[in-house]
Amino acid sequence: MSYAFLHPERYQRSAALFERALRSIPAGVNSTARAQFSGWEPHPIFADHGDGAHLVDVDGNEYVDYLLGLGPMLLGHRPPEVTDAVVERICNVGTVFALPTALEADLADAIVAAVPSVEQVRLVNSGTEAVLYALRLARAYTGRPKVIRFEGHYHGFNDTIYWSKHPDPLEAGDARHPLPVPQGPGVPDELRETLVIAPWNDLSVVEEVLESHRGEIAALITEPVMCNTGCILPEPGYLEGLRSLTERHGVVLIFDEVITGFRLALGGAQERYGVTPDLTVLAKGLGGGFPVAAIGGRREIMELVADGTVSIAGTYSANSIAVAAAHASLEWLADPTRYELLEQRAHRLREGLEQARRDAGVAGSVVGVGGVLQIWFADAPIRSYRDAIEHARPAHFRVFFEEMLDRGVLFHPNHLENLFVSFAHTDDDIDRTIEAAREALRAVRARVGASA
Ligand SMILES: Cc1ncc(COP(=O)(O)O)c(C=O)c1O
């Protein structure tokens, strides 16, 4: 099905820029999540600039922004403390030296102090890189070949893990023991043998798989909150269960906190849920919108990097921009009162949306924790990817997206993405969003019906 905007005349410059971009950029965009086929129909909206929690597009439409660059703009757009630190560094220091700089150790100390599992840390440039290194470290540490990953999670686009993000259930088969499904052609099929896929939020399957692959599993990688199939929370005891099962089997537990890190708490989901993994991957929340990521964890594992047994390289790793941005950002985040405010606002948003949904008489639920949430249009609870495929209604979400966009509220049009709340959102932004949602949800009911 192809979709339109409610008022296409408001997006004419975006439409024209898209036509132009298509000439020389495949799909007209530089990342999959921005493509038409990922939900941006009839075309992506082109950004002009951002300011705090607001974004202005090239046609001059202004939005309260819950897309937030898909997560990194945790402090809002152009946070002055971070921007100033980066500009100062670029102008007075330089960007890349292939030599360490003094600020790197300060930053590493700040990450170690903030994130419970991190005793040592290396900086890289993206979540994808950090995941690649986490898996490499786990395999080197255990001497084992295989990795358990969950259907519906996303851990970046490296070949070894870009499998079973949102597979066709017909291809993946049995919900308890799905087959690995590569993202597409070009991912070497041989890697299939290195992956074991499991459904999330079901400890019994993990227990079974660890038994049946005894001695073969190097790592279990998980998002501690499932943020790449909408927003799905861990069932009570689930993360604790993963911790004790992996410990019992000598398997490295990796938390991919690319989204949850610095967003659910300064120490991420692991602080919030009180479960400490062996390795942690951090990215989006770390750099105040600048490209920087980190891989950290137990000293005993990270020490494999110390003598070169495991190589973590990169011309741009710990470049000045990344270090200055992350350093300034962590200094800003270190004030706990900031998280209290974020909590309050995100909580009020969730409650307001949920009330608006009920009042409109539309089936579903608002699910979230800290500064991340999603509204599910579904008539059953969503605990896993297969639940989402079976119960969630993308057409309802699309109508909600169109109606909210029309009222000046921006988020990703795909129901399997998230809404992100930043430290820059004000009470007024939240009020405006809830008010828009009250009207938008009534429109959802009128256009596509009450039940999911
Ligand atoms: C949980 C998770 N891990 C890894 C990644 C990959 O990060 P990057 O896009 O920085 O490579 C993402 C990106 O969305 C993510 O959500």
PDB file of C-alpha atoms in Angstrom, residues 116 162 184 316 338 383-384:
ATOM      1  CA  PRO A 116      28.214  -0.388  36.191  1.00  0.00           C
ATOM      2  CA  TYR A 162      22.681  -8.411  10.579  1.00  0.00           C
ATOM      3  CA  GLY A 184      19.489  -9.734   2.399  1.00  0.00           C
ATOM      4  CA  TYR A 316      38.848   7.908  13.434  1.00  0.00           C
ATOM      5  CA  ARG A 338      18.326  16.232  34.962  1.00  0.00           C
ATOM      6  CA  ARG A 383       6.127  -9.386  24.367  1.00  0.00           C
ATOM      7  CA  SER A 384       8.174 -10.419  21.341  1.00  0.00           C
TER       8      SER A 384
END
